[in-house]
PDB file of C-alpha atoms and ligand atoms in Angstrom:
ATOM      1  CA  UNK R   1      -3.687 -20.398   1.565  1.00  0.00           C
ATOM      2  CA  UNK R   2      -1.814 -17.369   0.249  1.00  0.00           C
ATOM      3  CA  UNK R   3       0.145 -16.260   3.288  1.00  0.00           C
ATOM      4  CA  UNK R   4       2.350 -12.562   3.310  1.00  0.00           C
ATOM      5  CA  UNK R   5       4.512 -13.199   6.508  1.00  0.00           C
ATOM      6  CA  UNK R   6       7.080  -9.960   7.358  1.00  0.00           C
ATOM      7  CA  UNK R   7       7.131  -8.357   4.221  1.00  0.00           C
ATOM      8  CA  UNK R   8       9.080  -5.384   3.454  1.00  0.00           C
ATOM      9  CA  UNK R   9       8.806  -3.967   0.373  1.00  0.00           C
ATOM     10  CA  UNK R  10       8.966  -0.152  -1.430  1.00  0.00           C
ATOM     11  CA  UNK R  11      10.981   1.431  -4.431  1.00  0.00           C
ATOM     12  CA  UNK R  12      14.597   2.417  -4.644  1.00  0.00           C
ATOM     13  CA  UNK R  13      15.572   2.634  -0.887  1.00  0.00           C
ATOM     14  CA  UNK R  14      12.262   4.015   0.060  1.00  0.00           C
ATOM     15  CA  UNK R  15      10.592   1.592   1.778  1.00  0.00           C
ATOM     16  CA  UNK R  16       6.555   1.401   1.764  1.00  0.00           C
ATOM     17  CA  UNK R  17       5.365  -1.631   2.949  1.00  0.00           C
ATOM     18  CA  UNK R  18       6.729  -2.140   6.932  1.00  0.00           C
ATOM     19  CA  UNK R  19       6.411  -5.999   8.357  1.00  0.00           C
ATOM     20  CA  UNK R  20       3.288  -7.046   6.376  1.00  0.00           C
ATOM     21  CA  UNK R  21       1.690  -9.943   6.998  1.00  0.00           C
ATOM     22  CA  UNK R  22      -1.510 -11.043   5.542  1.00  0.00           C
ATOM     23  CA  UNK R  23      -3.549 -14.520   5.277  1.00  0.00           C
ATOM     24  CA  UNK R  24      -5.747 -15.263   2.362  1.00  0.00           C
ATOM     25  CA  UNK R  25      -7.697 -18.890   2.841  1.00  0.00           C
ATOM     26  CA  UNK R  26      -7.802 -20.819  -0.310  1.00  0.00           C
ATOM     27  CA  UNK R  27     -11.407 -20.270  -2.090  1.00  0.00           C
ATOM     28  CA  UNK R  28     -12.221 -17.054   0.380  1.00  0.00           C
ATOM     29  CA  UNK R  29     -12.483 -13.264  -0.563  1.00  0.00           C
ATOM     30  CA  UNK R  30      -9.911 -10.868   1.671  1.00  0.00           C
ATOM     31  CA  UNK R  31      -9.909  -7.188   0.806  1.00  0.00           C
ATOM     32  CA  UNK R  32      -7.429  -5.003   2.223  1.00  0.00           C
ATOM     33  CA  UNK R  33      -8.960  -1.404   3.151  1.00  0.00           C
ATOM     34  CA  UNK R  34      -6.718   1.583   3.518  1.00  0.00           C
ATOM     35  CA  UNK R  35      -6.364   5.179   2.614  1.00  0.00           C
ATOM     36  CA  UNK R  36      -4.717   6.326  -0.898  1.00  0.00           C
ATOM     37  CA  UNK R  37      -0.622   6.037  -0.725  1.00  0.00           C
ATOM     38  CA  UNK R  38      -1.062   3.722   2.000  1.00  0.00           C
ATOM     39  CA  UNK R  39       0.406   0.695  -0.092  1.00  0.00           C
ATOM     40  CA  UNK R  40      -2.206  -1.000  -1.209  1.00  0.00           C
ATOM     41  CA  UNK R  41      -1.071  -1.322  -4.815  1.00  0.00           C
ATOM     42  CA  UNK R  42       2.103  -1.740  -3.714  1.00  0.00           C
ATOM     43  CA  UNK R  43       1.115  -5.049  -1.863  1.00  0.00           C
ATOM     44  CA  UNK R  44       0.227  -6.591  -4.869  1.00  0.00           C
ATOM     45  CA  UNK R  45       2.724  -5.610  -6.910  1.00  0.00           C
ATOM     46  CA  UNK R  46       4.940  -7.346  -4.994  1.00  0.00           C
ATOM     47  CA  UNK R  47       3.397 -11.032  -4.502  1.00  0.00           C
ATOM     48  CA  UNK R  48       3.748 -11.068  -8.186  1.00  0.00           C
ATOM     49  CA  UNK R  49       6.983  -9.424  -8.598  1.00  0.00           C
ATOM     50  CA  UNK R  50       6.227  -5.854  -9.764  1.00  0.00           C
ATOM     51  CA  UNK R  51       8.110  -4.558  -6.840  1.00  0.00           C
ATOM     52  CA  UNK R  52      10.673  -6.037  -5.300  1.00  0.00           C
ATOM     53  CA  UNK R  53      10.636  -7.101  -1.622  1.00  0.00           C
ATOM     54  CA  UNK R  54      13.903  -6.236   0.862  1.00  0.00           C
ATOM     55  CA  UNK R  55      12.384  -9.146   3.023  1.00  0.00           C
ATOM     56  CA  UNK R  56       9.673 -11.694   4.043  1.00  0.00           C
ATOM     57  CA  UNK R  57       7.956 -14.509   2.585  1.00  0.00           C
ATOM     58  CA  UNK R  58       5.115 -15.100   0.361  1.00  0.00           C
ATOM     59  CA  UNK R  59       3.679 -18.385  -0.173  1.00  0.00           C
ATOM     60  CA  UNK R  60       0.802 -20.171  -2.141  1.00  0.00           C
ATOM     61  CA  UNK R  61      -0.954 -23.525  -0.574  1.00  0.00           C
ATOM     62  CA  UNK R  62       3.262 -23.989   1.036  1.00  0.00           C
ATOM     63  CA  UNK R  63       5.259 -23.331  -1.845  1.00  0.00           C
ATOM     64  CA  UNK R  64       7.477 -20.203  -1.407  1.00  0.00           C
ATOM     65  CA  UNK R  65       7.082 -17.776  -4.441  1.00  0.00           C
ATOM     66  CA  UNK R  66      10.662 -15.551  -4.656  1.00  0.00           C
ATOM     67  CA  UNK R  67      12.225 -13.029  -6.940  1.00  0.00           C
ATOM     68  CA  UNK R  68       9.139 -13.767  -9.140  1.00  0.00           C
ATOM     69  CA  UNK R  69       8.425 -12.111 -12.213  1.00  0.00           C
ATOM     70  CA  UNK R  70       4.869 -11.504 -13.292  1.00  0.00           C
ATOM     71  CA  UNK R  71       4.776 -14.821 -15.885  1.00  0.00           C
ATOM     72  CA  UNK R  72       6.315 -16.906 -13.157  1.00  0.00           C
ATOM     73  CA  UNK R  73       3.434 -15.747 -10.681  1.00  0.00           C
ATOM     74  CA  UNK R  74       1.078 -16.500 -13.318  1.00  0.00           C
ATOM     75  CA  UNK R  75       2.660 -20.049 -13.688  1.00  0.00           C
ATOM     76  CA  UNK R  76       1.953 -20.537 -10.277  1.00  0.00           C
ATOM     77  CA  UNK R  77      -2.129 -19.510 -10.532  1.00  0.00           C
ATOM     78  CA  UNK R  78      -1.826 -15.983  -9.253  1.00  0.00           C
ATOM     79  CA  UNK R  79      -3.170 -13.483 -11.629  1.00  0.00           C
ATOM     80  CA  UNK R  80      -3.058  -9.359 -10.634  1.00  0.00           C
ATOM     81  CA  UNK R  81      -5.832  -7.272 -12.118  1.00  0.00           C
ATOM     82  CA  UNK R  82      -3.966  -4.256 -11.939  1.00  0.00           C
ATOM     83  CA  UNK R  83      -5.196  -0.572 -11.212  1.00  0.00           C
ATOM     84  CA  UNK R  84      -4.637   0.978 -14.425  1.00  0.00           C
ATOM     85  CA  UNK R  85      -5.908  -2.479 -16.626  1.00  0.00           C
ATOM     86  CA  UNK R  86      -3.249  -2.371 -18.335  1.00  0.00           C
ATOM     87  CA  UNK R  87      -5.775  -3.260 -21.452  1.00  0.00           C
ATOM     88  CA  UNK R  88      -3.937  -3.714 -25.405  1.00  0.00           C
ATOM     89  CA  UNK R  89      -6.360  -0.667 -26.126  1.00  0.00           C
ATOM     90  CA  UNK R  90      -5.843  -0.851 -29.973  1.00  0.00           C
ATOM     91  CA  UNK R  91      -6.167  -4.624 -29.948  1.00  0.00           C
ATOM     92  CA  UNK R  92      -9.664  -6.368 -30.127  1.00  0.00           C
ATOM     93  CA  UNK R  93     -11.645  -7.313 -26.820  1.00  0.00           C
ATOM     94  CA  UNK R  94     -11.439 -10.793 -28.381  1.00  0.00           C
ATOM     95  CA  UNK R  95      -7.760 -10.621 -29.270  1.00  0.00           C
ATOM     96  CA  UNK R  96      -7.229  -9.281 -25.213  1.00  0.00           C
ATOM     97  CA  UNK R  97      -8.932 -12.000 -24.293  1.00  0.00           C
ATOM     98  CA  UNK R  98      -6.441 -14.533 -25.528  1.00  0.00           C
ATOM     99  CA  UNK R  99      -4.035 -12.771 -24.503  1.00  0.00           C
ATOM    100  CA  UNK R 100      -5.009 -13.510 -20.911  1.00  0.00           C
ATOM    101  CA  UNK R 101      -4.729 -17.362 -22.232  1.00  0.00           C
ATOM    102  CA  UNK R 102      -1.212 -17.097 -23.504  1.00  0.00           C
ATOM    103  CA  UNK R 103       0.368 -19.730 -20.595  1.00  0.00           C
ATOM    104  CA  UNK R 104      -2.287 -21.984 -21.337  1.00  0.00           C
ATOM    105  CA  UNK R 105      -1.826 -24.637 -24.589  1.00  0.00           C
ATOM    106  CA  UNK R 106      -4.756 -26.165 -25.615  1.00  0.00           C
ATOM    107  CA  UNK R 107      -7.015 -24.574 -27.690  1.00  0.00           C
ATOM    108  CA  UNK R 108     -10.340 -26.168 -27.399  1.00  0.00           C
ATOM    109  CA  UNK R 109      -9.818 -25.156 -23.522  1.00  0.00           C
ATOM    110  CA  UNK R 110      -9.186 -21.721 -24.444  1.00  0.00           C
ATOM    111  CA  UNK R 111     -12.000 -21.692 -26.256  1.00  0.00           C
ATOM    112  CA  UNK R 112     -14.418 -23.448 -23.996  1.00  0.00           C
ATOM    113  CA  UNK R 113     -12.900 -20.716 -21.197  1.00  0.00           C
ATOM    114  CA  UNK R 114     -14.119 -18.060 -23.242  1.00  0.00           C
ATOM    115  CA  UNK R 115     -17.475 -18.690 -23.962  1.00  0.00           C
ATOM    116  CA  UNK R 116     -17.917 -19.297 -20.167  1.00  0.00           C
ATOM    117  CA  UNK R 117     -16.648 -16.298 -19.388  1.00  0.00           C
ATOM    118  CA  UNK R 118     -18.943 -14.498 -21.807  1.00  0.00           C
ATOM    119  CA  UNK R 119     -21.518 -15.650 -19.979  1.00  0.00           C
ATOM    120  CA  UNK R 120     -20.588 -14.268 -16.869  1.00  0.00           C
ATOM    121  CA  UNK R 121     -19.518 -10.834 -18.756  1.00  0.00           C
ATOM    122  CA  UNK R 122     -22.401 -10.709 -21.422  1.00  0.00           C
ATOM    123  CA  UNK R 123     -21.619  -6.691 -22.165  1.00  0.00           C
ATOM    124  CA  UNK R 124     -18.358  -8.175 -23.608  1.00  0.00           C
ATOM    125  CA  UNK R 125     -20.180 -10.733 -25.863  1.00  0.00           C
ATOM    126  CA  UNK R 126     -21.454  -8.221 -28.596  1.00  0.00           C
ATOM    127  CA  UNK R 127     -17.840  -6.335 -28.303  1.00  0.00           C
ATOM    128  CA  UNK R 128     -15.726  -8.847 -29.588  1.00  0.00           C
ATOM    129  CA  UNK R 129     -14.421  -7.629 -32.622  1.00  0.00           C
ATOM    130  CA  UNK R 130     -13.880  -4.161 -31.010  1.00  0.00           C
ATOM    131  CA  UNK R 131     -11.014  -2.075 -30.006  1.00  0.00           C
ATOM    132  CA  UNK R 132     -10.829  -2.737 -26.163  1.00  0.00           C
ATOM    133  CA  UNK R 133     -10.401   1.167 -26.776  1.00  0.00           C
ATOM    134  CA  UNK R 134     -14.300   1.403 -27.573  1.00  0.00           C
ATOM    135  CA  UNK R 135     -15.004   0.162 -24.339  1.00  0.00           C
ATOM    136  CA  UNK R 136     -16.366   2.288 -21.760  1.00  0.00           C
ATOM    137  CA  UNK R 137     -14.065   2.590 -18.565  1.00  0.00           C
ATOM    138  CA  UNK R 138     -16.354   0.253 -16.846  1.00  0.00           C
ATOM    139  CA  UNK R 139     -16.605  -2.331 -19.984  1.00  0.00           C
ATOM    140  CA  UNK R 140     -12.578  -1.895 -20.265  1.00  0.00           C
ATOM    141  CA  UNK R 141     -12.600  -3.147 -15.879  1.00  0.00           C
ATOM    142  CA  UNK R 142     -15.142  -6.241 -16.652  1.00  0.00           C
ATOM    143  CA  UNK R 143     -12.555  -7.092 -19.740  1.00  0.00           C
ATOM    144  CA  UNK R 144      -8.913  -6.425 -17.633  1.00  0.00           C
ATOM    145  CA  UNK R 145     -10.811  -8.814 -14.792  1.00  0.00           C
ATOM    146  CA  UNK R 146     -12.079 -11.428 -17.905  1.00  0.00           C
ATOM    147  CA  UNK R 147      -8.621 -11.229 -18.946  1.00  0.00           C
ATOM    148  CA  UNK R 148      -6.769 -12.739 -15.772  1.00  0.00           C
ATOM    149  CA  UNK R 149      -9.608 -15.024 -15.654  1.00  0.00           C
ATOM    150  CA  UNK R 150      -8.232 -16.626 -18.956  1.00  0.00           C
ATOM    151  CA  UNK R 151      -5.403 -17.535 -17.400  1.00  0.00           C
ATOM    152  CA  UNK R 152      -7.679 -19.524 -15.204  1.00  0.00           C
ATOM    153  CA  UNK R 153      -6.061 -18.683 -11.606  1.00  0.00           C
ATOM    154  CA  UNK R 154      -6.166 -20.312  -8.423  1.00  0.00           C
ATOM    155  CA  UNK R 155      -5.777 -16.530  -6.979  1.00  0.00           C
ATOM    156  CA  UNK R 156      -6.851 -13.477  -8.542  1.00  0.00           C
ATOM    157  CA  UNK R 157      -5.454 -10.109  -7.379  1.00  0.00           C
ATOM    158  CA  UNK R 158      -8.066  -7.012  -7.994  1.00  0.00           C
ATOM    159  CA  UNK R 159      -6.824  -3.524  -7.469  1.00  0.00           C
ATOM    160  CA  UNK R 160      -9.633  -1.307  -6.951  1.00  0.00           C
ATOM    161  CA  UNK R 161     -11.821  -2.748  -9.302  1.00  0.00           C
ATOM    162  CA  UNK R 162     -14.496  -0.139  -9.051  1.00  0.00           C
ATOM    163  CA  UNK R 163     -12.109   3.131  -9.297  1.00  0.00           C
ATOM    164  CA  UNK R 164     -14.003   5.507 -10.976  1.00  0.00           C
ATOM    165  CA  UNK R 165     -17.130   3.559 -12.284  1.00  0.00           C
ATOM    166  CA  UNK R 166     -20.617   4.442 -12.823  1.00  0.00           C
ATOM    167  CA  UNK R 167     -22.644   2.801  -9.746  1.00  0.00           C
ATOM    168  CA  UNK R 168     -24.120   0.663 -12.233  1.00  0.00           C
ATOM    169  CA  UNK R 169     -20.933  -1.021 -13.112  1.00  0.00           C
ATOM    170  CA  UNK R 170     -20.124  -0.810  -9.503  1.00  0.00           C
ATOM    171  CA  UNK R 171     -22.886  -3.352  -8.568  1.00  0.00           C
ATOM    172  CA  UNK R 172     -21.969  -5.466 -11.842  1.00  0.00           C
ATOM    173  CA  UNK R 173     -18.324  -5.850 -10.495  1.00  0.00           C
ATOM    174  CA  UNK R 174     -19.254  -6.801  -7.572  1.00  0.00           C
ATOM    175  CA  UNK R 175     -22.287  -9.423  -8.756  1.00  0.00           C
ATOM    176  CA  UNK R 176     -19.510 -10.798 -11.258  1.00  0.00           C
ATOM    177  CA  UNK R 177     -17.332 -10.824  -8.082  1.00  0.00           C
ATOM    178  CA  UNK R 178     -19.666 -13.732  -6.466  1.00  0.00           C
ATOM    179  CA  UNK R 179     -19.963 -15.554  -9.060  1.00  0.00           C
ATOM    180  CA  UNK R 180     -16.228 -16.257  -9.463  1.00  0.00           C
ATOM    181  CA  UNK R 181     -15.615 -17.153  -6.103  1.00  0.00           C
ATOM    182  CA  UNK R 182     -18.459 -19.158  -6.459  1.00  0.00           C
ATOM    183  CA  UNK R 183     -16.333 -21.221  -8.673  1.00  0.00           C
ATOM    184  CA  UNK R 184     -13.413 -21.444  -6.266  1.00  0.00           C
ATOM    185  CA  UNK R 185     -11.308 -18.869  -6.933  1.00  0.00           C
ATOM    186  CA  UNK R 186      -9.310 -17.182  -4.173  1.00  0.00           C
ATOM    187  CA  UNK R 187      -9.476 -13.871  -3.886  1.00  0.00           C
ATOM    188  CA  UNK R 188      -7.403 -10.644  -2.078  1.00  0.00           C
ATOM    189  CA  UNK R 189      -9.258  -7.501  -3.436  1.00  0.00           C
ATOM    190  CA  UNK R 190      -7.758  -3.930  -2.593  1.00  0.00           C
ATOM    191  CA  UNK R 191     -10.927  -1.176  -2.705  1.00  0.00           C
ATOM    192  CA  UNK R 192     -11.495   1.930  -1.472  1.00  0.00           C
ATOM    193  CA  UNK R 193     -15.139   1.231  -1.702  1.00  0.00           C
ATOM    194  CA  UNK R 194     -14.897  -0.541   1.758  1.00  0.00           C
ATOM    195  CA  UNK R 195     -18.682  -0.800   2.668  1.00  0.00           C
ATOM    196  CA  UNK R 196     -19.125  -2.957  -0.766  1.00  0.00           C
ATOM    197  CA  UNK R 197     -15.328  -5.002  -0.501  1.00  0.00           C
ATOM    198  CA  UNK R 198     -16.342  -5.779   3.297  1.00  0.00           C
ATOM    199  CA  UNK R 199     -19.984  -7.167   2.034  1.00  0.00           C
ATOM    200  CA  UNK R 200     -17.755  -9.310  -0.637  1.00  0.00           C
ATOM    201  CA  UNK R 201     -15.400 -10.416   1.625  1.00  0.00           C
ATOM    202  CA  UNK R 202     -15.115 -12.911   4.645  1.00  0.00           C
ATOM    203  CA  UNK R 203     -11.957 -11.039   6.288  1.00  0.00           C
ATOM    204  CA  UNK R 204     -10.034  -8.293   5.996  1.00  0.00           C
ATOM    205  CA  UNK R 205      -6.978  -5.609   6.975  1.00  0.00           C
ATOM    206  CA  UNK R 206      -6.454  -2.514   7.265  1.00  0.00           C
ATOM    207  CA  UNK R 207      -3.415  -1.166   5.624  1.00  0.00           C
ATOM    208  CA  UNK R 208      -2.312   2.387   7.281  1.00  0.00           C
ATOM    209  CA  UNK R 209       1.204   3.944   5.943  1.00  0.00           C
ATOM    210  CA  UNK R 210       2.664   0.751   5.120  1.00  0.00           C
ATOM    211  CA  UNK R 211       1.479  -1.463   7.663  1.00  0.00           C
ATOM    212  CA  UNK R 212      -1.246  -3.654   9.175  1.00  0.00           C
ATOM    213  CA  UNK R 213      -3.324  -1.853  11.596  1.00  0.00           C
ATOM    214  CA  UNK R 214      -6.379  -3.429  12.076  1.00  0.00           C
ATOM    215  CA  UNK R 215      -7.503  -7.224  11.092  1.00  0.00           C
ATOM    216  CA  UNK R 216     -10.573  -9.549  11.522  1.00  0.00           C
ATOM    217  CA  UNK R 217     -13.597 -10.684   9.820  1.00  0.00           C
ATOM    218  CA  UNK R 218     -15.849  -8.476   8.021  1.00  0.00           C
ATOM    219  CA  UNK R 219     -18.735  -7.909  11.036  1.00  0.00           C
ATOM    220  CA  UNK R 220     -15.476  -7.020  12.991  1.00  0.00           C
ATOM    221  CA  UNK R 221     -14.414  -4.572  10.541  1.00  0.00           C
ATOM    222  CA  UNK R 222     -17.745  -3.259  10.218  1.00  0.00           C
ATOM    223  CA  UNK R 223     -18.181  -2.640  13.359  1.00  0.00           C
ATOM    224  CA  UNK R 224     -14.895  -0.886  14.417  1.00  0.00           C
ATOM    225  CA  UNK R 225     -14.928   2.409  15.298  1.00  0.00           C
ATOM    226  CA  UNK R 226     -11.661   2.989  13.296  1.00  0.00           C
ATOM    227  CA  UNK R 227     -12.704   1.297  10.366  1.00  0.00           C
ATOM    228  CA  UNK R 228     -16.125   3.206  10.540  1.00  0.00           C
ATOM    229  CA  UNK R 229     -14.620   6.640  11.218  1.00  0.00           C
ATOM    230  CA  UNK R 230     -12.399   6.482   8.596  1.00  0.00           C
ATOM    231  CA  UNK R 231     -13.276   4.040   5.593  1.00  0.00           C
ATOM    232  CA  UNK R 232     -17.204   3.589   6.225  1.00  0.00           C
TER     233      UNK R 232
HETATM  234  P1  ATP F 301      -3.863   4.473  -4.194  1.00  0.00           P
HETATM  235  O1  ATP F 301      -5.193   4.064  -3.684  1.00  0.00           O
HETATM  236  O2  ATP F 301      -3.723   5.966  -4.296  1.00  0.00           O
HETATM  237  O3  ATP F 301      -3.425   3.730  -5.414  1.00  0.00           O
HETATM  238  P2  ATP F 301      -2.203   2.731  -2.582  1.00  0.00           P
HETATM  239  O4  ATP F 301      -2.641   2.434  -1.195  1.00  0.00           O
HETATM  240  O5  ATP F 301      -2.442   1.704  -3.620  1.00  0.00           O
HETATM  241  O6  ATP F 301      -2.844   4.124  -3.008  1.00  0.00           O
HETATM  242  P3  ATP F 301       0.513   2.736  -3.473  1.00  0.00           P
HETATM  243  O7  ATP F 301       0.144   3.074  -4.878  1.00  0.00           O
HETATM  244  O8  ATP F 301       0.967   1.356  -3.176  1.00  0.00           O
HETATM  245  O9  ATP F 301      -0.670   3.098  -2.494  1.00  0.00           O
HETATM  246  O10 ATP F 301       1.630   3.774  -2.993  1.00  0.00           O
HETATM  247  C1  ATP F 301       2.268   3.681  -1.712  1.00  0.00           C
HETATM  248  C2  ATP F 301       3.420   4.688  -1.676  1.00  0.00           C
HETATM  249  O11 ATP F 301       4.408   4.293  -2.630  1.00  0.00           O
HETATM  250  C3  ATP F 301       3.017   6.119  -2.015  1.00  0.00           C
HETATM  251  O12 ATP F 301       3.746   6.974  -1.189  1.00  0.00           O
HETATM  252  C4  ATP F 301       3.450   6.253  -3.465  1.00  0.00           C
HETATM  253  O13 ATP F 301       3.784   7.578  -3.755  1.00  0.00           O
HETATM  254  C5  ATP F 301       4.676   5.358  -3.516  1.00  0.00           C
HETATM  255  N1  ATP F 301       4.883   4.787  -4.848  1.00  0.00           N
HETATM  256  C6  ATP F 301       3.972   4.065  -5.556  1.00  0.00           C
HETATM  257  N2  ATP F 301       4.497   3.674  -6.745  1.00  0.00           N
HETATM  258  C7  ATP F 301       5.761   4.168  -6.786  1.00  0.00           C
HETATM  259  C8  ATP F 301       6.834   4.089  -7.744  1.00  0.00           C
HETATM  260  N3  ATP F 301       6.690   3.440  -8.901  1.00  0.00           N
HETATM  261  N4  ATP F 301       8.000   4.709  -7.439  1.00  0.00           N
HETATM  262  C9  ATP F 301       8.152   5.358  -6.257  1.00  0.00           C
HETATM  263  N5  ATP F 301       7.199   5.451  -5.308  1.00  0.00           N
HETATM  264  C10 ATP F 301       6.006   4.870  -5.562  1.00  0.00           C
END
């Protein structure tokens, strides 16, 4: 379980995030609705150490993850997909790829990981050799979310993985999605496509100027009149 209890968190004396707390069962998909500048990025940011926290806890299956950097979170099997991809854009998809795999040592495994992933991202398979900067912006999403996958997490962290796709690539994100937690993987997903995250997901929150408003399972989120008014 990845568990946010009392979190406080924000940037330079202005805080953002106000007493968040936030449950994500190990192997389940949690998405966290909310409006734009209500913190959502900022959540993540902080469970791996992007922004620092003023207070609260954040722990993975018990283990308390502090003052963490990025790497460290990584070390510990959570990997952030962040808003922006943060791709190498003049380095090759392939070389991006590895890049993802730089914690891990063994080669063959690196390898094997790849050609797995492939198969889940085929659109990828034929781009190998090119610039990630080639890449349409919805090709450049499937490779930032292949990326982290190299690192082969036990919790992946998605920021608004379909910002600004084509609905094509919407539905491919999503399909791709499934198939990952399929294979275990833990998931807390920020979107702002909530009628697709809450189909993905098993539970969720809603995050409103910096704090939790609303929580429960998808059908409850669906069927809230709050939830509907403002993010259906
Ligand atoms: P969006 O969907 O627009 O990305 P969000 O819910 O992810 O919104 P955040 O990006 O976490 O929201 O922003 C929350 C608040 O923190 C906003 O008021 C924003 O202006 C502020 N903020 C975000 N990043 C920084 C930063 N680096 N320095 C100062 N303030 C920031």
């Amino acid at each position: 379980m990845l568990t946010v209890r009392n979190l406080h968190a924000g940037y330079d004396g202005k805080e953002v995030l106000r007493d968040v707390n936030i449950n994500v069962p190990t192997g389940s998909v949690v998405t966290v609705l909310g409006a734009n500048g209500a913190g959502k990025s900022t959540l993540l940011n902080s469970i791996v150490g992007l922004v620092p926290t003023s207070s609260g806890v954040i722990e993975w299956n018990g283990g308390k993850i502090e003052n963490t950097t990025p790497d460290q979170a990584l070390k510990c099997g959570i990997a952030l997909v962040p808003e922006q991809r943060e791709l190498f854009l003049g380095m090759s998809v392939a070389d991006n790829l590895r890049m993802g795999a730089y914690l891990r040592r063994n080669s063959l495994d690196i390898g094997a990981e790849q050609q797995y992933l492939l198969e889940i991202f085929p659109s990828l398979k034929s781009r190998l050799e090119q610039p990630a900067r080639a890449l349409s912006g919805g090709e450049q999403q499937m490779l930032a979310i292949a990326r982290a996958l190299m690192s082969k997490p036990s919790v992946l962290l998605l920021d608004e993985p379909s910002l600004g796709l084509a609905p094509k690539f919407v539905e491919e994100i999503f399909r791709i999605l499934k198939q990952i937690t399929g294979d275990g993987t833990t998931v807390l997903l920020v979107e702002q496509n909530a009628a697709m995250a809450l189909d993905a997901a098993e539970s969720g929150y809603v995050l409103d100027i910096g704090k939790i408003t609303f929580s429960g399972t998808s059908e409850e989120l669906k069927k809230s009149p709050i939830v509907r008014a403002s993010y259906l």
